[in-house]
Tab-separated table of C-alpha atoms in Angstrom:
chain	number	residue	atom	x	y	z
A	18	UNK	CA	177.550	-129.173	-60.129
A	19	UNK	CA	177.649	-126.819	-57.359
A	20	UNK	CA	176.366	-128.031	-54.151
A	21	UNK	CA	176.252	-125.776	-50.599
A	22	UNK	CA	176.542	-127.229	-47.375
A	23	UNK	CA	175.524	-125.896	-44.022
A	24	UNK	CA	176.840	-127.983	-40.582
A	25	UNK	CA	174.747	-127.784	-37.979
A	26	UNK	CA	171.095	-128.100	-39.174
A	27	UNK	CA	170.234	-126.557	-35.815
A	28	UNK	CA	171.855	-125.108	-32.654
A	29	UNK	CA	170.665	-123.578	-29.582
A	30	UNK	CA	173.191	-121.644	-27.599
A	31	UNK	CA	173.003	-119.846	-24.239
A	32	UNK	CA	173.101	-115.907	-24.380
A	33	UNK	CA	176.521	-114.176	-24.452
A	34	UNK	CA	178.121	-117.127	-26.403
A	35	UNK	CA	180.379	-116.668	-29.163
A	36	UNK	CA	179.370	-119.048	-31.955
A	37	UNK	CA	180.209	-120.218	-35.598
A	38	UNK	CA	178.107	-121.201	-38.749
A	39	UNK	CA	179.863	-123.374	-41.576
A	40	UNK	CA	179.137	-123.183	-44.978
A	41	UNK	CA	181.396	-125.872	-47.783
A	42	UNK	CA	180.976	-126.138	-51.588
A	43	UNK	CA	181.930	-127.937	-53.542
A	44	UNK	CA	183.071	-125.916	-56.357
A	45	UNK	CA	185.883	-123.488	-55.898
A	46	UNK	CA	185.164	-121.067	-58.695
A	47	UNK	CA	182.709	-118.562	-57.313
A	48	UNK	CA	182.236	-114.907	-57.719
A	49	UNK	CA	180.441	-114.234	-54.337
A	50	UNK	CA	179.391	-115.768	-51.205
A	51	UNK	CA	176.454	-114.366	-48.929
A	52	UNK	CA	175.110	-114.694	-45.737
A	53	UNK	CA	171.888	-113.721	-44.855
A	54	UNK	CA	169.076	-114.154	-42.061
A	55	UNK	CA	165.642	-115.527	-42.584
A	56	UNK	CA	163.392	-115.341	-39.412
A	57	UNK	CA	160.098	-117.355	-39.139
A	58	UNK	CA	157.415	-116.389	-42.059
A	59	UNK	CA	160.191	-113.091	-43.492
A	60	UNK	CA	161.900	-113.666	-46.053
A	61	UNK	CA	165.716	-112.939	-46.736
A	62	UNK	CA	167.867	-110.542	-45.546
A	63	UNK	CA	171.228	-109.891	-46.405
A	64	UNK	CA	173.860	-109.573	-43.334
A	65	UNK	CA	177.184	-110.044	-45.321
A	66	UNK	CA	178.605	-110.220	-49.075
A	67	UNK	CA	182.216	-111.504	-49.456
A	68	UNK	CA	183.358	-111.372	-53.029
A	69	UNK	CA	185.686	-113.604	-54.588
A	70	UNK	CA	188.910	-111.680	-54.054
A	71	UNK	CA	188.298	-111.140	-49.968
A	72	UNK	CA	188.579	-113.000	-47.357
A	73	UNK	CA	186.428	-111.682	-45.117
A	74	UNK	CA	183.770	-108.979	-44.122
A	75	UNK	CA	182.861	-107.631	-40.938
A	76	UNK	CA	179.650	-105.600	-39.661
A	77	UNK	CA	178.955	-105.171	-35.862
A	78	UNK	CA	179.181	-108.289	-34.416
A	79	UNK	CA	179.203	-110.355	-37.507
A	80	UNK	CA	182.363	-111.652	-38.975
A	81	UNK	CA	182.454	-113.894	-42.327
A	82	UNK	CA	185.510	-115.449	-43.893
A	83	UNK	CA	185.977	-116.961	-47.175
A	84	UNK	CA	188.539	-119.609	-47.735
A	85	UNK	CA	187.707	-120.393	-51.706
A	86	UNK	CA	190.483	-122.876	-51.718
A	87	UNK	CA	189.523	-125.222	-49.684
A	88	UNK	CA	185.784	-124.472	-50.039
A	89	UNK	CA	184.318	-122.706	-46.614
A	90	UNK	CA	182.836	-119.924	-45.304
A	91	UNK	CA	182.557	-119.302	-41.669
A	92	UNK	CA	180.175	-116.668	-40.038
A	93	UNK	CA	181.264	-115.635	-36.538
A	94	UNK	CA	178.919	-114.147	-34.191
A	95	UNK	CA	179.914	-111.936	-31.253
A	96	UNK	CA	178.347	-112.190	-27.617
A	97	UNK	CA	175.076	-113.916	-28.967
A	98	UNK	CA	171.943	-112.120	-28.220
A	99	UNK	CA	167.953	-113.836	-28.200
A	100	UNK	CA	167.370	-111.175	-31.079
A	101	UNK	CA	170.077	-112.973	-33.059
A	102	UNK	CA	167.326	-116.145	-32.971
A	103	UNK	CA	166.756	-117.079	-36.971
A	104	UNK	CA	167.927	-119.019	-39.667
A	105	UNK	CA	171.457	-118.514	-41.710
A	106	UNK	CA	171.766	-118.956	-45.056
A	107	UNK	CA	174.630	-118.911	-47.093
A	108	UNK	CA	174.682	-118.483	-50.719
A	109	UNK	CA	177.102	-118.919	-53.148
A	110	UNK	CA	177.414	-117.204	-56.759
A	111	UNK	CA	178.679	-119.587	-59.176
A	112	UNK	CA	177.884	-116.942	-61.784
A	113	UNK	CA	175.639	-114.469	-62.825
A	114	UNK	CA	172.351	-117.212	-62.984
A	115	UNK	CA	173.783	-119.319	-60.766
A	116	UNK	CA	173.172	-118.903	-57.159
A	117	UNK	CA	172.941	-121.700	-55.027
A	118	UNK	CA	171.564	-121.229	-51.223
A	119	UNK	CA	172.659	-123.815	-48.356
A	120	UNK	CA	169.719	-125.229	-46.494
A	121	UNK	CA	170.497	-123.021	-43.378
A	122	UNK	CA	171.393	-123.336	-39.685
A	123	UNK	CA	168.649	-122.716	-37.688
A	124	UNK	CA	169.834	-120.950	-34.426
A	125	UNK	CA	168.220	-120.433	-31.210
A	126	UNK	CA	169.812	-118.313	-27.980
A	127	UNK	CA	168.326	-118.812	-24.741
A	128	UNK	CA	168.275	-116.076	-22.428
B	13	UNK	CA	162.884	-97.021	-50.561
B	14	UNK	CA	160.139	-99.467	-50.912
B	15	UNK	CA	160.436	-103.169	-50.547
B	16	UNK	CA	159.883	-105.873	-52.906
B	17	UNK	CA	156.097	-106.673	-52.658
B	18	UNK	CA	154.506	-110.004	-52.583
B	19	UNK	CA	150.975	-111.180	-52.805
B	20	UNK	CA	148.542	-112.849	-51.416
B	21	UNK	CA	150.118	-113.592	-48.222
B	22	UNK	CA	149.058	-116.913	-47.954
B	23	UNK	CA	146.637	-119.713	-50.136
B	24	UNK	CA	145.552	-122.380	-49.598
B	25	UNK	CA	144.274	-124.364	-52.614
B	26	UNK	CA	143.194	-127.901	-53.540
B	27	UNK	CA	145.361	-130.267	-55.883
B	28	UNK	CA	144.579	-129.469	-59.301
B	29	UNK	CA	143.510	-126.393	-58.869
B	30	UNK	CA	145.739	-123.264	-60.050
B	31	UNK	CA	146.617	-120.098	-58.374
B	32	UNK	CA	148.993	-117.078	-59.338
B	33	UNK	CA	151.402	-115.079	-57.610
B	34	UNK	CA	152.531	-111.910	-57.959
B	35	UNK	CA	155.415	-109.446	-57.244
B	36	UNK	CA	156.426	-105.766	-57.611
B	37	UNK	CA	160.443	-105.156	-57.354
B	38	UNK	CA	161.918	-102.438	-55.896
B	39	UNK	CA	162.066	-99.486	-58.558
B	40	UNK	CA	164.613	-99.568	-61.025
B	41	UNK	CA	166.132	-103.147	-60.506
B	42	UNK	CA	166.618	-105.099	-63.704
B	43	UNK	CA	167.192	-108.406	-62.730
B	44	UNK	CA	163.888	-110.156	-60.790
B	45	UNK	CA	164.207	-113.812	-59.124
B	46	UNK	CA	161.841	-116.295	-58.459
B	47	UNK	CA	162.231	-118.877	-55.807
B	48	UNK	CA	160.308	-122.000	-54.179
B	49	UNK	CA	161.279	-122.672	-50.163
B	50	UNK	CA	160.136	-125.829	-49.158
B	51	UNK	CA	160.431	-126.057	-45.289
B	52	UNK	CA	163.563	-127.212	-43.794
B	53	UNK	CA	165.281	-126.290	-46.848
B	54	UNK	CA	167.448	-123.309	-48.442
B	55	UNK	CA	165.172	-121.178	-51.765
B	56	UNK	CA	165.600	-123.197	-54.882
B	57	UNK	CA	165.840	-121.008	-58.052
B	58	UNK	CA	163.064	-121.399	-60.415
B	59	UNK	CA	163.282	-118.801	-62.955
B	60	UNK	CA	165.609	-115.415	-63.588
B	61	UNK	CA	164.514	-112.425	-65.137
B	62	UNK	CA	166.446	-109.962	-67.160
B	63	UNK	CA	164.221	-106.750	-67.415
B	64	UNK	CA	161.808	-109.210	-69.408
B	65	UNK	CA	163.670	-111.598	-70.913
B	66	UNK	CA	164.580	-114.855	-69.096
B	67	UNK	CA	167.979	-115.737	-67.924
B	68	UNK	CA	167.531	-118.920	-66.383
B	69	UNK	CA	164.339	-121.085	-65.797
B	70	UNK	CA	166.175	-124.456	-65.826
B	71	UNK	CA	164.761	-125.736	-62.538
B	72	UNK	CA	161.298	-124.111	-63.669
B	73	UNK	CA	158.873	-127.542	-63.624
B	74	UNK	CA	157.786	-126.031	-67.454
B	75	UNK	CA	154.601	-128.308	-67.699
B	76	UNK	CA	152.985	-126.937	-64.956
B	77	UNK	CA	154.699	-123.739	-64.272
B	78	UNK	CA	154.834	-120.424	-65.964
B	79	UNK	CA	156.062	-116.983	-65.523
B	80	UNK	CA	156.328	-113.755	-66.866
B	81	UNK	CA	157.644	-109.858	-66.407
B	82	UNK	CA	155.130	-107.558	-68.545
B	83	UNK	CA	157.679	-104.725	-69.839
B	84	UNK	CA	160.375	-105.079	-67.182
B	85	UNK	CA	158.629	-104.615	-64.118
B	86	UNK	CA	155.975	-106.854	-62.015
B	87	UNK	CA	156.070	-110.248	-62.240
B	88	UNK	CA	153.405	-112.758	-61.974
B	89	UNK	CA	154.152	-117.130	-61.276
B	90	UNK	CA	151.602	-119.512	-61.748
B	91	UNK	CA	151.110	-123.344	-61.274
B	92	UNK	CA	148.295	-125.104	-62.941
B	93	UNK	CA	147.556	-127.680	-62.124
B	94	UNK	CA	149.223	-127.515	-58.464
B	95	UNK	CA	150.392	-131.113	-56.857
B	96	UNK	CA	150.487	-131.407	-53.277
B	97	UNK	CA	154.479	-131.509	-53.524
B	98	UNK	CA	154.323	-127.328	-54.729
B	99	UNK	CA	153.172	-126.623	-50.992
B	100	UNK	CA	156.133	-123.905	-50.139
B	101	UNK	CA	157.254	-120.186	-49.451
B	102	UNK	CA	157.821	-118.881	-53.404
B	103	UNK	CA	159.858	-116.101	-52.534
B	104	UNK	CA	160.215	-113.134	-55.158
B	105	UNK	CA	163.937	-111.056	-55.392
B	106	UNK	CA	165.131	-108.229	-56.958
B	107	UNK	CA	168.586	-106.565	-57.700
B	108	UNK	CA	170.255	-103.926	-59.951
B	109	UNK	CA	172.353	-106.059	-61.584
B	110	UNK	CA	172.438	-109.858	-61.923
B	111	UNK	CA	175.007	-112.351	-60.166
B	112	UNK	CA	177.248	-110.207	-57.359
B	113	UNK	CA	174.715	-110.424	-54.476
B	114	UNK	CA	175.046	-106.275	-54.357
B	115	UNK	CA	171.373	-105.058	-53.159
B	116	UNK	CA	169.738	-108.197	-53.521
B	117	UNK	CA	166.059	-107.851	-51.460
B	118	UNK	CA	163.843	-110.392	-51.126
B	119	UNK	CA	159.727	-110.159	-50.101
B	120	UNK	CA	158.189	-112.044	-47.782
B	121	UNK	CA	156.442	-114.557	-49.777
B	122	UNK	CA	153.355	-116.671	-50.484
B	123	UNK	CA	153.167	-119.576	-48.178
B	124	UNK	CA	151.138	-122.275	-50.549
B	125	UNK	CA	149.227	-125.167	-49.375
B	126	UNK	CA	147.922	-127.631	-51.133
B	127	UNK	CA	145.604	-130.357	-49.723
């Protein structure tokens, strides 16, 4: 059974910082992996899709990576900015009706 | 391009009772998603539509929740009778194709309460 893991729950950065989410699962054989951005009361939008035969993706200041072997997905933010405040959630496509979410990092920047 | 719509907004509803949701995907995608957010936690699928057959409802709680997509489109959940553990976000999804995350849009839910 497929299980998604995001380390930390919660972290609160200064502005300008360059910072890192994790994401781990368990099972190796995916199709997909997503990240997206939830802010307070919104629901989901997507920032990044990596699909199973990349290894990363890149848009503006975003960077993911996808290491299927070993089971991780990193998303790398760029010079951190208090508009970047939300939650991350990654995603992971086991298959076409499977798609299990991570319970999110929950990110703060302070100006 | 419109959004996926969601509604009501929020309810708020005693244990027992039962209340419905509903959502309109964006035009044209087949595949429709329900999900139930509790807080603190990532969206846990409940059911999967195909144009209007199901895909996957195997985390649907089947004695007290239903749903359905009248001829491919809109889509309505309900619980009856609701418990006070069904208090969540049930976030509604749509894409053009099932399982590769391409144009996947969520709404932005029904917060439920029950007390």
């Amino acid at each position: 059974k497929q299980e998604v893991t995001q380390i930390p729950a919660a972290l609160s950065v200064p502005e300008g910082e360059n910072l890192v989410l994790n994401c781990s699962f368990t099972d190796s054989a995916i199709y997909n992996l997503q990240w997206f951005r939830q802010d307070p009361g919104k629901g989901l939008t997507s920032l990044l899709l990596i699909q199973s035969s990349q290894r990363e993706q890149t848009s503006g200041r975003l960077n993911a990576s996808l290491d299927k072997s070993s089971g991780r997905s990193t998303l790398y933010i760029a010079a951190s900015q208090p508009g970047d405040s939300a939650t991350y959630l990654c995603a992971v496509y086991s298959s076409a009706s499977k798609i299990i979410f991570g319970s999110g990092t929950r990110l703060s920047i302070r100006p | 391009e419109a959004g996926v719509a969601q509604s009501p907004r929020y309810k708020i509803i005693e244990k027992r009772q039962s209340v419905a949701f509903w959502c309109n995907p964006i035009s044209g995608h087949a595949t429709l998603y329900w999900y139930q957010q509790i807080l603190g936690q990532g969206p846990k699928l409940l059911i999967q539509f195909q144009n209007n057959g199901v895909v996957d409802d195997s985390q649907l709680p089947k004695d007290r929740f239903s749903a359905e997509r009248l001829k491919g489109v809109d889509s309505t959940l309900k619980i009856q009778p609701a418990k006070l553990e069904d208090s969540a976000v049930y976030l509604c999804a749509s894409s053009p194709t099932a399982g590769t995350g391409v144009g996947y849009t969520f709404g932005s839910g029904t917060r439920l309460t029950v007390v």
